[in-house]
Coordinates of C-alpha atoms and ligand atoms in Angstrom, one line a residue:
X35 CA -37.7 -55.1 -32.7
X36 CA -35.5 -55.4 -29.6
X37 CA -33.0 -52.3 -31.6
X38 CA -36.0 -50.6 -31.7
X39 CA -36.8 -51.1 -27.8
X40 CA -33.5 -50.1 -26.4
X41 CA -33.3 -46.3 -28.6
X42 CA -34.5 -43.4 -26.4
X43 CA -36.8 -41.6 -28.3
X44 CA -36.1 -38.1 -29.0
X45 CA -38.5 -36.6 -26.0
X46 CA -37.4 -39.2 -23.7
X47 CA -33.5 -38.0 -24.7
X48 CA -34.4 -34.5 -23.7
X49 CA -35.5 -35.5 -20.6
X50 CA -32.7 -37.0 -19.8
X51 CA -30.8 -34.5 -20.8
X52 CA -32.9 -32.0 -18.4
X53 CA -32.7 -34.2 -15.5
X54 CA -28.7 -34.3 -15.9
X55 CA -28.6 -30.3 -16.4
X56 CA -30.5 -29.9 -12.9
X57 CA -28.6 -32.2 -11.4
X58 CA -25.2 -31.1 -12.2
X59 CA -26.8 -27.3 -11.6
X60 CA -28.2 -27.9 -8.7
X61 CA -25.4 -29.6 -7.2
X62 CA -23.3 -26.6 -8.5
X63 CA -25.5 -24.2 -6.8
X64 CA -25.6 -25.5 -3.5
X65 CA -21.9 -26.1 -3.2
X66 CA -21.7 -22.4 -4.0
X67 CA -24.2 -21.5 -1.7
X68 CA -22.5 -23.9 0.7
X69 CA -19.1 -21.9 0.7
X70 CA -20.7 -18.7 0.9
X71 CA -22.4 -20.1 4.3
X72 CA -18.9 -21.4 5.4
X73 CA -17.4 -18.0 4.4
X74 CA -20.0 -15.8 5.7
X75 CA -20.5 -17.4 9.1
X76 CA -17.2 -18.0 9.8
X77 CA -15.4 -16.0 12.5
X78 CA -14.4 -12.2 11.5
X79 CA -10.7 -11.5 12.0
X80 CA -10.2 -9.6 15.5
X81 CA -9.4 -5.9 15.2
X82 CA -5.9 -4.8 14.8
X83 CA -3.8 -4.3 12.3
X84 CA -6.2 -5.4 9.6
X85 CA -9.9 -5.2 10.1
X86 CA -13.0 -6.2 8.6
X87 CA -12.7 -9.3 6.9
X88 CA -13.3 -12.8 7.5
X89 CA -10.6 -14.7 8.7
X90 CA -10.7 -17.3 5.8
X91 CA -11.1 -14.7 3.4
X92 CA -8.2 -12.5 4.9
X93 CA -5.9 -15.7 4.6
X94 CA -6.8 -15.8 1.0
X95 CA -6.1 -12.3 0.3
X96 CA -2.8 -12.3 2.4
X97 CA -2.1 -15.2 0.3
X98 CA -3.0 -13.4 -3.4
X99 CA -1.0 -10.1 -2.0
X100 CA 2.0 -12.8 -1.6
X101 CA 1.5 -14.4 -5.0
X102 CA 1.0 -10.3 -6.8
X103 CA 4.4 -9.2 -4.3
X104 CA 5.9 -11.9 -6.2
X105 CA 4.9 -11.9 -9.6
X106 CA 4.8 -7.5 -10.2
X107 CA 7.7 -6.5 -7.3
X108 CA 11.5 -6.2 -8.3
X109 CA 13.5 -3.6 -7.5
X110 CA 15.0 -3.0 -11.0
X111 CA 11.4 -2.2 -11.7
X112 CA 11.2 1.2 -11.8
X113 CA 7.8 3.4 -12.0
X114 CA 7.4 5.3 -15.0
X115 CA 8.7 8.8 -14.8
X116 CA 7.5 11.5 -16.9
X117 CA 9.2 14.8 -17.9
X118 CA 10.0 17.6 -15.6
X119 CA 7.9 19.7 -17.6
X120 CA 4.8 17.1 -17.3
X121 CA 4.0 18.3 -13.7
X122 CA 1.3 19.7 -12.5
X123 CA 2.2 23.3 -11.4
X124 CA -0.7 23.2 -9.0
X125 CA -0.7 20.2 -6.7
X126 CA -4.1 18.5 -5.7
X127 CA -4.4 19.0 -2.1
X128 CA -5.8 15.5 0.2
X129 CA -6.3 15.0 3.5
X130 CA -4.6 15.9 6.4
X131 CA -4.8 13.7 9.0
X132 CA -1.9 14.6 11.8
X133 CA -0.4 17.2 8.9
X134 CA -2.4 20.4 9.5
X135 CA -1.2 23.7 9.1
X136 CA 2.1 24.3 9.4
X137 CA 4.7 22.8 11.9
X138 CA 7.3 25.4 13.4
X139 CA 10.5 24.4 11.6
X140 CA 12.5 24.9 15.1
X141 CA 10.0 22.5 16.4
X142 CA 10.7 19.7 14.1
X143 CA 13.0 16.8 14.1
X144 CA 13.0 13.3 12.5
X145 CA 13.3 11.0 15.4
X146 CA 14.9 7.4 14.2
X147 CA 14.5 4.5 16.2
X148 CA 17.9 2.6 16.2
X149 CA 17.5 -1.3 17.4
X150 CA 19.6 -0.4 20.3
X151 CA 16.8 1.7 21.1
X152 CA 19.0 4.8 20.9
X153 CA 17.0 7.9 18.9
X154 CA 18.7 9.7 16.3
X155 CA 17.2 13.3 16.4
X156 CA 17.9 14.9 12.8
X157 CA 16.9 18.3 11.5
X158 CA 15.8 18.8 8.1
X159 CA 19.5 21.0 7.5
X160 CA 21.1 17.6 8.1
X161 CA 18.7 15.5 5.7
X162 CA 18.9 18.7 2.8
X163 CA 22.8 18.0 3.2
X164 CA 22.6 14.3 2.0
X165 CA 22.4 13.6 -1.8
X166 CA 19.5 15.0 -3.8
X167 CA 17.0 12.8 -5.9
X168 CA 14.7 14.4 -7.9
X169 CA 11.1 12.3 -9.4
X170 CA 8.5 13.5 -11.8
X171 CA 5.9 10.4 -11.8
X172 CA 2.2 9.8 -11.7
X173 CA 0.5 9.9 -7.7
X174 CA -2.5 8.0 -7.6
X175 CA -4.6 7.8 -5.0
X176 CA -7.2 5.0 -4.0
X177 CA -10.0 7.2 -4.1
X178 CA -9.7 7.4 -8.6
X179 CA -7.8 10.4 -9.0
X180 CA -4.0 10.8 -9.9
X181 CA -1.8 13.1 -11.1
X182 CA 1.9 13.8 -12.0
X183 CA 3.7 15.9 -9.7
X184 CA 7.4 17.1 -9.0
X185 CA 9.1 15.8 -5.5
X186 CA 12.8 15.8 -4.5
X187 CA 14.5 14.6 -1.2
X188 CA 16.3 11.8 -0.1
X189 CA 16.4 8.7 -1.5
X190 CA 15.4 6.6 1.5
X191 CA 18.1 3.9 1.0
X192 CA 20.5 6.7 0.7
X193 CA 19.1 7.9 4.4
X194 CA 19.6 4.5 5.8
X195 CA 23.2 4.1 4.5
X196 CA 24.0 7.4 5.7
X197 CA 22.8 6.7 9.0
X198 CA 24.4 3.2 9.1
X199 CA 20.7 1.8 9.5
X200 CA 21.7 -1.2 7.6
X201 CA 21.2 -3.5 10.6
X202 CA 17.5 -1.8 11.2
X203 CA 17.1 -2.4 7.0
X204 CA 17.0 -6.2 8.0
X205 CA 13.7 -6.0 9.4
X206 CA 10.5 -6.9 7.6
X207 CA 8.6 -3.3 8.3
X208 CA 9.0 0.5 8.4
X209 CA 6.3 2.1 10.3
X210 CA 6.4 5.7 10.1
X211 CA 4.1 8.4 12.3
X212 CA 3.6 11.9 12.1
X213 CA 4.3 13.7 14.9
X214 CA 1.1 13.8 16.7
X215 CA 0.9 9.6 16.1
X216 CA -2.6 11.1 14.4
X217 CA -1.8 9.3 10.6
X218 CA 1.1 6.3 10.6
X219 CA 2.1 3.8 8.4
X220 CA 3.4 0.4 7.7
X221 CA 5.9 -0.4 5.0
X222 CA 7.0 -3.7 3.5
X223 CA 11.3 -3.1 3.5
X224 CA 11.3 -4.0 -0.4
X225 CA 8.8 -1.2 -0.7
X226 CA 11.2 1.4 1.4
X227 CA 14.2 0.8 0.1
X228 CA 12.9 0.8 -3.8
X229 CA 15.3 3.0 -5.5
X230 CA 12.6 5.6 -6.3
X231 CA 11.2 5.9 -2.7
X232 CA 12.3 9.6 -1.1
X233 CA 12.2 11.5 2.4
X234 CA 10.8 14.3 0.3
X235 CA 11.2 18.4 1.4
X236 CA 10.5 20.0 -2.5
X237 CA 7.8 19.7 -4.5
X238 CA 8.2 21.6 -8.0
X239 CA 11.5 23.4 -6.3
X240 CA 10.2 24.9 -4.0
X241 CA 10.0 24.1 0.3
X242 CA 7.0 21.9 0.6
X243 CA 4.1 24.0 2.5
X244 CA 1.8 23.0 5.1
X245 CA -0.8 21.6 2.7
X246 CA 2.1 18.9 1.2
X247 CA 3.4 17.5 4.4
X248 CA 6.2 19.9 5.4
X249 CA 8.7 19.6 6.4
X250 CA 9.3 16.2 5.5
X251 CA 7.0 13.6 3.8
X252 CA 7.0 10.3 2.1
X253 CA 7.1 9.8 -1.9
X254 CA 6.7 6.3 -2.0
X255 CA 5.9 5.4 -6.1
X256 CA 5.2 2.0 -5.7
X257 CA 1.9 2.6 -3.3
X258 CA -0.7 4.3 -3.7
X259 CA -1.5 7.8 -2.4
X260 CA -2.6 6.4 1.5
X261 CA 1.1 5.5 2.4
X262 CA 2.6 8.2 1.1
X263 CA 2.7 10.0 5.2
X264 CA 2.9 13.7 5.0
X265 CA 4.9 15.6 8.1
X266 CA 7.0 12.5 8.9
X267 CA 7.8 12.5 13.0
X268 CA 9.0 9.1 13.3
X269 CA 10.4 6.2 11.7
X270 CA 11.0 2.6 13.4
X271 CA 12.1 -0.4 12.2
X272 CA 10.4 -4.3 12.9
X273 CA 9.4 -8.1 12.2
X274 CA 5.8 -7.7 12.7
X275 CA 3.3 -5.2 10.6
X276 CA 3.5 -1.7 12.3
X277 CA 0.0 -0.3 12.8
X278 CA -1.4 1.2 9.5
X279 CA -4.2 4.1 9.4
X280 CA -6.0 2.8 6.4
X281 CA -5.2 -0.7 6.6
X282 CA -7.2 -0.5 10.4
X283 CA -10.1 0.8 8.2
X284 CA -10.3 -2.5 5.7
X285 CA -8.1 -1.1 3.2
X286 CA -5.4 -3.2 1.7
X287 CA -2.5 -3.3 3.9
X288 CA 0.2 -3.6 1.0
X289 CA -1.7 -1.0 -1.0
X290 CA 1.2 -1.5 -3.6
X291 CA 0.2 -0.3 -8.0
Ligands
MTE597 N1 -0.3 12.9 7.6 C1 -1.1 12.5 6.5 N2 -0.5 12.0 5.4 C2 -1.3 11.7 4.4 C3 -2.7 11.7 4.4 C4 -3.3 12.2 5.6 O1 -4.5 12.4 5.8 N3 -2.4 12.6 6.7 N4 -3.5 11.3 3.4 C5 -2.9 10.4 2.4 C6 -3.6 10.4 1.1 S1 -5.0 9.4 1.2 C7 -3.2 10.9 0.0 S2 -3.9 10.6 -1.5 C8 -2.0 11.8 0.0 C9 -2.3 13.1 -0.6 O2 -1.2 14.0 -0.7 P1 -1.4 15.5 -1.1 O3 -2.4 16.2 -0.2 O4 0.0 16.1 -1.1 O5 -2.0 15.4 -2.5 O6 -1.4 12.0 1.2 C10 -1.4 10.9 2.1 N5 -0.7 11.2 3.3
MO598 MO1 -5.6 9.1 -1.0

């Protein structure tokens, strides 16, 4: 008899059971809802070089783009390359945000900001002189289209050796403008100096035209279409991130594949 009294019956088990679920659910549920109040009413990030986020949420992203820099970056890690032949013979035309039209050759010089604050003023003769590296890879842009396309130029760590910009290559960040400071840039210095990463003048052979970035642009394989600046007018060197167009939209800062 007393066995009998102490075994839940089989209704009263499910019950139980029930009761437990909710709980545990419930409990679940308003924790989640809990973080999503902490989240969503906690202050937004102020304006600047990133935008748009919530300031907890912004340290958990700087934090993943740490954790992915880590785990998917390496300079021997090259982006796959495709045969000359692979390339597109017409190139997809973007946006052209400080690179309209065409820019008076005459008119154009790549200004480099030295840390002793001196500017190197250097004509695209000089920078066609330096060795040549040609790339046939696949462009992608943020926006879901890509494409594989022809560049060649200067290999940027071949720039800054030529230069003797090694001190400046010590830095964090490239930030690069176009000439009208309309479209700039920020660069992480692993990023820059990646071996396939050009000051590019060609595109399938030929001069780039107005539509491509000439005279100068960057081919930067590693990141997506966004950082890849078209008519380059300036290039400086620092610890903290230079101002970014896109980035100053919402959009990821290190905007890396
Ligand atoms: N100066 C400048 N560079 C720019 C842009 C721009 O608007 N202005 N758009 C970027 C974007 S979003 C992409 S996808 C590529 C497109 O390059 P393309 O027009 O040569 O295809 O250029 C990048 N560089
Ligand atoms: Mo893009």
């Amino acid at each position: 008899m007393k066995k009998l009294k102490k075994e839940l019956t089989v209704d009263q088990k499910i019950k139980r059971r029930n009761f437990l679920s909710f709980t545990v659910f419930g409990a679940l549920g308003a924790s989640a809802y809990g973080g999503w109040r902490w989240l969503y009413t906690s202050p937004e990030e102020t304006a600047g070089i990133t935008a748009g986020a919530h300031k907890p949420l912004r340290r958990a992203l700087n934090k993943t783009e740490i954790f992915f820099r880590r785990l998917t970056f390496n300079e021997s890690n090259l982006v796959k390359t495709y045969p000359r032949s692979m390339a597109a013979k017409v190139i997809r035309h973007n946006s052209d945000i400080g690179s309209e039209g065409k820019m008076p050759p005459d008119n154009w010089k790549l200004q480099v900001k030295r840390n002793s604050g001196e500017v190197l003023q250097i004509t695209l003769d000089e920078i066609m002189q330096l060795p040549k590296t040609e790339i046939t890879y696949d462009f992608k842009c943020v926006e879901g289209w890509d494409q594989i396309s022809h560049w060649a130029g200067v290999r940027f760590i071949d720039f800054i050796n030529h230069y003797n910009l090694q001190a400046e290559a010590k830095s964090q960040y490239v930030g690069m403008e176009t000439p009208d400071q309309q479209y700039y840039v920020g660069l992480d210095m692993p990023s820059a100096l990646h071996p396939q990463t050009l000051l590019a003048y060609q595109m399938n052979d030929e001069l780039l035209n107005g539509n491509h970035g000439q005279p100068l642009r960057l081919i930067i394989p590693v990141k997506y279409g966004i950082k890849n600046l078209k008519r380059i007018g300036t290039i400086t060197f620092s610890n903290t991130r230079p101002k970014d167009y896109w980035a100053e939209q919402g959009y990821d800062y290190y905007s890396g594949l």
